Each structure stands twice: as C-alpha cells, then as structure tokens.
XYZ file of C-alpha atoms in Angstrom:
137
model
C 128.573 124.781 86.318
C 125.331 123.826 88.069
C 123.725 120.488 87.350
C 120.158 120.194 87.424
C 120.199 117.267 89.910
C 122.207 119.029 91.951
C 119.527 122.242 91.708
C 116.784 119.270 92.562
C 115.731 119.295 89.318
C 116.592 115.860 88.854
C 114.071 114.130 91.664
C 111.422 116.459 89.784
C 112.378 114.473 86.617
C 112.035 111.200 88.211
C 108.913 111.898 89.422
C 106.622 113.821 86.620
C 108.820 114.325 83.122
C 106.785 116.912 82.359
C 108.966 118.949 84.580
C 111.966 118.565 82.905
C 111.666 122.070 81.054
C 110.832 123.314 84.477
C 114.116 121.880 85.936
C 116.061 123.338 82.849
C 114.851 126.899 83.524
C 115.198 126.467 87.313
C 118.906 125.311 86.346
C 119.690 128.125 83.528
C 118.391 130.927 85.649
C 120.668 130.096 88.616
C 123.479 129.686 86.566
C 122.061 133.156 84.699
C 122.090 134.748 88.652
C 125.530 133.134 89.824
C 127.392 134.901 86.671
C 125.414 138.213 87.423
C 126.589 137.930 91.141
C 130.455 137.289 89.447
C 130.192 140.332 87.222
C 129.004 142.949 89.956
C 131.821 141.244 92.354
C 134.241 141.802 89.201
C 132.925 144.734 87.849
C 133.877 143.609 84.304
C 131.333 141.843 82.698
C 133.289 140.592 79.678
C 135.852 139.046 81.567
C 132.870 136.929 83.645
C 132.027 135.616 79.790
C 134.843 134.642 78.415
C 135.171 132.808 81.969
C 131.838 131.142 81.414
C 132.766 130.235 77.986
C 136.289 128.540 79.014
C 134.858 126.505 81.589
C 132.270 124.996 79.115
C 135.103 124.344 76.374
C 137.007 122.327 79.638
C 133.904 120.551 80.473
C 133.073 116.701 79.405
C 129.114 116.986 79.858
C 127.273 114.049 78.918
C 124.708 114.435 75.568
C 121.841 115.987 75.872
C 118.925 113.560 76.519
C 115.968 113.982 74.127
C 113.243 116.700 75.315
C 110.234 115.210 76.465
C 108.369 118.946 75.572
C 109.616 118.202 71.826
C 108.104 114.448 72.034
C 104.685 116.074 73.071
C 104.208 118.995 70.905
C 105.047 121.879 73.741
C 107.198 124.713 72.048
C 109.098 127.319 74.096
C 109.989 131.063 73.151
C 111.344 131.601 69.712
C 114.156 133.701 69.562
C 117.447 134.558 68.276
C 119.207 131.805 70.691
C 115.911 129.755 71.301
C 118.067 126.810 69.439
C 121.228 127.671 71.316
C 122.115 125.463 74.707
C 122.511 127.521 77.965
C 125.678 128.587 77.816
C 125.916 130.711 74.628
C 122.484 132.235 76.225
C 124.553 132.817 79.632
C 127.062 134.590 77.802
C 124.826 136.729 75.566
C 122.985 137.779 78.309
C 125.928 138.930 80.225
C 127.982 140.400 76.728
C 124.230 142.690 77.237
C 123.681 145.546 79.321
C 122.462 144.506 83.020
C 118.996 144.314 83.050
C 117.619 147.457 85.871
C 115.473 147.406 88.453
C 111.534 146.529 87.776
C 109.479 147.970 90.649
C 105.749 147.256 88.852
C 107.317 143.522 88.396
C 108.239 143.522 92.429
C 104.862 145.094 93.607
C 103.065 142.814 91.391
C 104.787 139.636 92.905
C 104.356 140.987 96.927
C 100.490 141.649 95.487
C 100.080 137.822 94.428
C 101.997 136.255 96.792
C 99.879 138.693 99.178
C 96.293 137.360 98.111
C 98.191 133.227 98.318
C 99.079 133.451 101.870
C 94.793 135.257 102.440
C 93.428 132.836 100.435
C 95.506 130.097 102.057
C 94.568 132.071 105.646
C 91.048 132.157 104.522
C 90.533 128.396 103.253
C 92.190 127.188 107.083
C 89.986 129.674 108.896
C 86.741 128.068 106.554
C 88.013 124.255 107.267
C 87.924 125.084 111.070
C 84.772 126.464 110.609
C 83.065 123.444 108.842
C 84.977 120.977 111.300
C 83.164 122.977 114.461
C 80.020 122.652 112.778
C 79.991 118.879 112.057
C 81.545 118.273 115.820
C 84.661 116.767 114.491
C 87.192 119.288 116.219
C-alpha cells in the first residue's frame, strides 16, 4: 500500500495540519488509480479485491492518529462508507462497475486550467508593464 509520506503528504502535514484531509485524499485516490490500473492489466476485477483486501489483513499499520478536520468542526461526504477506512472504500469501488469516460468533466478541466495559465500570462505581461513604467526594469 501507499503511505501518505511517501505520496508527500506527510511534509504537507508538517507544515499546515489543515492539509491532512488533503494528504488522505491525495493518498486514497492513488491507491483508488493503482488498483484500477491492476484490474484493466488483470481483466478481473474481483480478483484485484480480494488482493487488496489480503494485503491489508497482512499489514501491521500503525493507529490511526486523531483527525485534525474532526477537532475543528470540518465534516466530509456522508455516505454509505463515509465511516469506513480506505480500504473497504478501495474494494467497494472496484467490487462496482468501472466508472466511464466523462468528456464535459475533461473539457471543463482543459477550460480552467486554460483561463490559469491566461490569467497567469496576463498578470506577468501587467507586472512588466508597471515595472517599465516606474523605470525599474
């Protein structure tokens, strides 16, 4: 399994520990994308379960350290495995049909990361601009 230090969540951690349920998605979604990878190189998406479900059974993990989200009053998504740690959530979402294809999603993410790198473009191009005009540059 992949630890969240060694994702980098756990410098994120040490810095601002408001980002620890930022490093726990980052963490459960490339676990999540690792055993979809393993079932399309299998083909057999049960067998990729009951794989992820052994190895946590033969794994010593530490206990879980108290949520700093709980501490401060921040609730996530409530669901039917919202209480549930990652892996029964890994394996439920691979025991499910694979999720398809989501073009709107993918056009909507090019569109916004689009209008970033402009704006970004744009501030530069304005910071040049102000620096000729005081005769700094």
């Amino acid at each position: 399994m992949f630890a969240a230090d060694q994702a980098g969540g756990g410098e994120s951690e040490a810095a601002n520990p408001l980002l620890r349920p930022l490093a726990t998605g980052v963490t459960y979604t490339i676990e999540h994308w690792a055993d979809e990878n393993a079932a399309v190189a299998t083909g057999d998406r049960t067998r990729v379960a009951r794989t992820v479900g052994k190895a946590a059974l033969a794994s010593h993990r530490a206990p879980a350290r108290p949520r700093m989200s709980a501490a401060l009053g921040i609730r996530g998504a409530k669901g039917a495995l919202a209480g549930a740690g990652p892996v029964p959530r890994r394996v439920a979402a691979l025991l499910a049909p694979p999720l398809g294809r989501h073009p709107v999603l993918a056009a909507a993410t090019v569109a916004v990361v689009g209008a970033a790198a402009m704006s970004t473009a744009e501030a530069a191009h304005d910071l040049h601009m102000l620096l000729m005009t005081v005769g700094a540059w």
